[in-house]
């Protein structure tokens, strides 16, 4: 019998690498795609007659419209605004090209004025839109950290699968659905899918001589209510998996974020035979599993 307190005491504070905080390659790539249009808009910096200059610029270079949303840290090409003056919701589509109607120019000029972008440019608050958008993209990229955190744990687990001699597409598979597992190996997983009504997908599936392992991975560096639900749902999954011949559920998890949900995690620990942390990975648990 393993001791939960000792096991939990090995949880890590972080698995973040240096590139976790900002993916500069992605940021530079996004910036390169719109650098020409941003440089064209740079002609508006310090403009004394920015409304007319903007309308003239749109008429000559309508393609510059597509970069306006990113100036507001928006990736969507359509932006909706409630006009306080008239109580009307306007839809602005910045994918439009070849604008020719004067009224349309006036609508987008009004947008630039009301959002404060004209002030930003004409009052010389910034000197260069390329540098400005670089900062915007860095800020937006920080929102992807949560996703990268999950990817880091998946990558870590996959590295240990490979160290154990397992080959992707032959011995282990990524993001495999229950229906695909049933079709490939003839294992009845109807109890996990509510008789086919739900389609769960495992992060990894490992096939050994006797067992198909469905694997979930996650790492939580911060606390939150989601962890309690995760522990409860995986406990239920583990209980259902116990009744399936030739199949086992495996959960690799870690992170000090579990501190707030420690009791729920302990309940799952007591119910799930195959729950492991990073220390278990380092101690060769995958090699032990594939020999069973």
mmCIF file of N, CA and C in Angstrom, residues 143-152:
data_model
loop_
_atom_site.group_PDB
_atom_site.id
_atom_site.type_symbol
_atom_site.label_atom_id
_atom_site.label_comp_id
_atom_site.label_asym_id
_atom_site.label_seq_id
_atom_site.Cartn_x
_atom_site.Cartn_y
_atom_site.Cartn_z
ATOM 1 N N UNK A 143 -1.962 34.547 -22.331
ATOM 2 C CA UNK A 143 -3.219 33.838 -22.064
ATOM 3 C C UNK A 143 -3.134 32.372 -22.469
ATOM 4 N N UNK A 144 -2.151 32.040 -23.272
ATOM 5 C CA UNK A 144 -1.984 30.655 -23.720
ATOM 6 C C UNK A 144 -1.187 29.811 -22.736
ATOM 7 N N UNK A 145 -0.758 30.417 -21.636
ATOM 8 C CA UNK A 145 0.063 29.672 -20.680
ATOM 9 C C UNK A 145 -0.676 28.477 -20.103
ATOM 10 N N UNK A 146 -1.962 28.639 -19.837
ATOM 11 C CA UNK A 146 -2.736 27.529 -19.266
ATOM 12 C C UNK A 146 -2.720 26.335 -20.196
ATOM 13 N N UNK A 147 -2.914 26.587 -21.474
ATOM 14 C CA UNK A 147 -2.873 25.518 -22.464
ATOM 15 C C UNK A 147 -1.481 24.912 -22.551
ATOM 16 N N UNK A 148 -0.463 25.773 -22.502
ATOM 17 C CA UNK A 148 0.906 25.267 -22.569
ATOM 18 C C UNK A 148 1.238 24.412 -21.362
ATOM 19 N N UNK A 149 0.655 24.766 -20.189
ATOM 20 C CA UNK A 149 0.901 23.970 -18.989
ATOM 21 C C UNK A 149 0.422 22.550 -19.159
ATOM 22 N N UNK A 150 -0.769 22.390 -19.767
ATOM 23 C CA UNK A 150 -1.275 21.050 -20.041
ATOM 24 C C UNK A 150 -0.419 20.325 -21.050
ATOM 25 N N UNK A 151 0.033 21.054 -22.048
ATOM 26 C CA UNK A 151 0.893 20.454 -23.073
ATOM 27 C C UNK A 151 2.222 20.004 -22.484
ATOM 28 N N UNK A 152 2.741 20.767 -21.517
ATOM 29 C CA UNK A 152 4.008 20.403 -20.900
ATOM 30 C C UNK A 152 3.925 19.058 -20.206
#
